[in-house]
Short mmCIF file of C-alpha atoms in Angstrom, two decimals:
data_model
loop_
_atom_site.label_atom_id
_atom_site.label_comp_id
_atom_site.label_asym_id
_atom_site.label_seq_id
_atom_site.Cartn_x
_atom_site.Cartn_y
_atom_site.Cartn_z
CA UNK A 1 75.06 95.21 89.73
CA UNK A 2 72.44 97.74 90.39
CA UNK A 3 72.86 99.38 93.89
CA UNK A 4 73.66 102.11 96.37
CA UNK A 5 77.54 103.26 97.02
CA UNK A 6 78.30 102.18 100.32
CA UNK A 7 81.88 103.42 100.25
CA UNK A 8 84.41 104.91 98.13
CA UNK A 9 88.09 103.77 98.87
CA UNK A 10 90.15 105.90 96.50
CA UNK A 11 90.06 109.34 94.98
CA UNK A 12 91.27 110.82 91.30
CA UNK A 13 95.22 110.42 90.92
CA UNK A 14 95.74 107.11 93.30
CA UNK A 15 97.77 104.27 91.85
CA UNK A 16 96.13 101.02 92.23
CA UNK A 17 97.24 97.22 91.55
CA UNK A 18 94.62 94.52 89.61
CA UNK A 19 92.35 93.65 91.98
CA UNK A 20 92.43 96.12 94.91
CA UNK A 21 88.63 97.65 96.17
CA UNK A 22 87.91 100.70 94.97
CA UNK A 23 84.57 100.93 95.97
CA UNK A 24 81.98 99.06 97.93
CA UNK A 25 77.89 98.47 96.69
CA UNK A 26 74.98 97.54 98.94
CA UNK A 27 71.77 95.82 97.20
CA UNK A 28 69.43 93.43 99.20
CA UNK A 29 71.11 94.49 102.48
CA UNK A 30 74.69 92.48 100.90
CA UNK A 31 77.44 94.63 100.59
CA UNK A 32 79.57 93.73 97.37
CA UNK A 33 83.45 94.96 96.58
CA UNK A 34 84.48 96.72 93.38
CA UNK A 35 87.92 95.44 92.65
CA UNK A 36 90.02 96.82 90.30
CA UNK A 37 90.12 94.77 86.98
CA UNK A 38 93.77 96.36 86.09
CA UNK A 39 96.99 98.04 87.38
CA UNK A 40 96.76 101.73 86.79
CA UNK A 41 95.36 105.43 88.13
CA UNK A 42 92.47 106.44 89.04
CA UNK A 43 91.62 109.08 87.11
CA UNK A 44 88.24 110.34 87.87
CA UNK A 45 85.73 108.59 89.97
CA UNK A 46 81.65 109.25 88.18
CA UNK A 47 80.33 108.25 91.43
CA UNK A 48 79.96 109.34 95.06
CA UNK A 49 78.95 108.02 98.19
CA UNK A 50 75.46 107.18 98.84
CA UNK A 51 74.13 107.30 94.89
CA UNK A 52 71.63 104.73 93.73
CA UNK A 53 73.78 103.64 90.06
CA UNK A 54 71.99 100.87 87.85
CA UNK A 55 73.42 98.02 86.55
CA UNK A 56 76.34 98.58 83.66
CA UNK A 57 76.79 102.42 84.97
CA UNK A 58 80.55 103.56 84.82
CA UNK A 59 81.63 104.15 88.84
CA UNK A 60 85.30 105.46 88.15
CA UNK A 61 88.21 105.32 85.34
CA UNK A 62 91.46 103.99 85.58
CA UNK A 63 94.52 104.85 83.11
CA UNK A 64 96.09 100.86 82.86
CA UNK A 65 99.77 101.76 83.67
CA UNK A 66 102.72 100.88 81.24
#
């Protein structure tokens, strides 16, 4: 989804579980969540508030915990 980053909710080193936000994009005035798609840490986040990403750009990495 191409669009601007509204918000960022975590930072490099947080643990989070499948499907918490991470981050939240605005495009046509609708804001839309980015949930986590697996348990893990963040481990760096590509993105910051307020950037303009197109669609299929990485936002952040997470290391899938064991």
């Amino acid at each position: 989804l191409p669009g601007t980053v509204l918000r960022i909710s975590v930072k490099a080193g947080d643990t989070v579980a499948e499907g918490d936000e991470l981050m939240v994009l605005e495009a046509m005035k609708m804001e839309t969540p980015v949930k986590a798609d697996k348990a893990g840490t963040v481990v760096d986040v590509l993105v910051n508030e307020k950037d303009v990403v197109p669609a299929g750009q990485a936002l952040l990495s997470i290391e899938e915990s064991k």
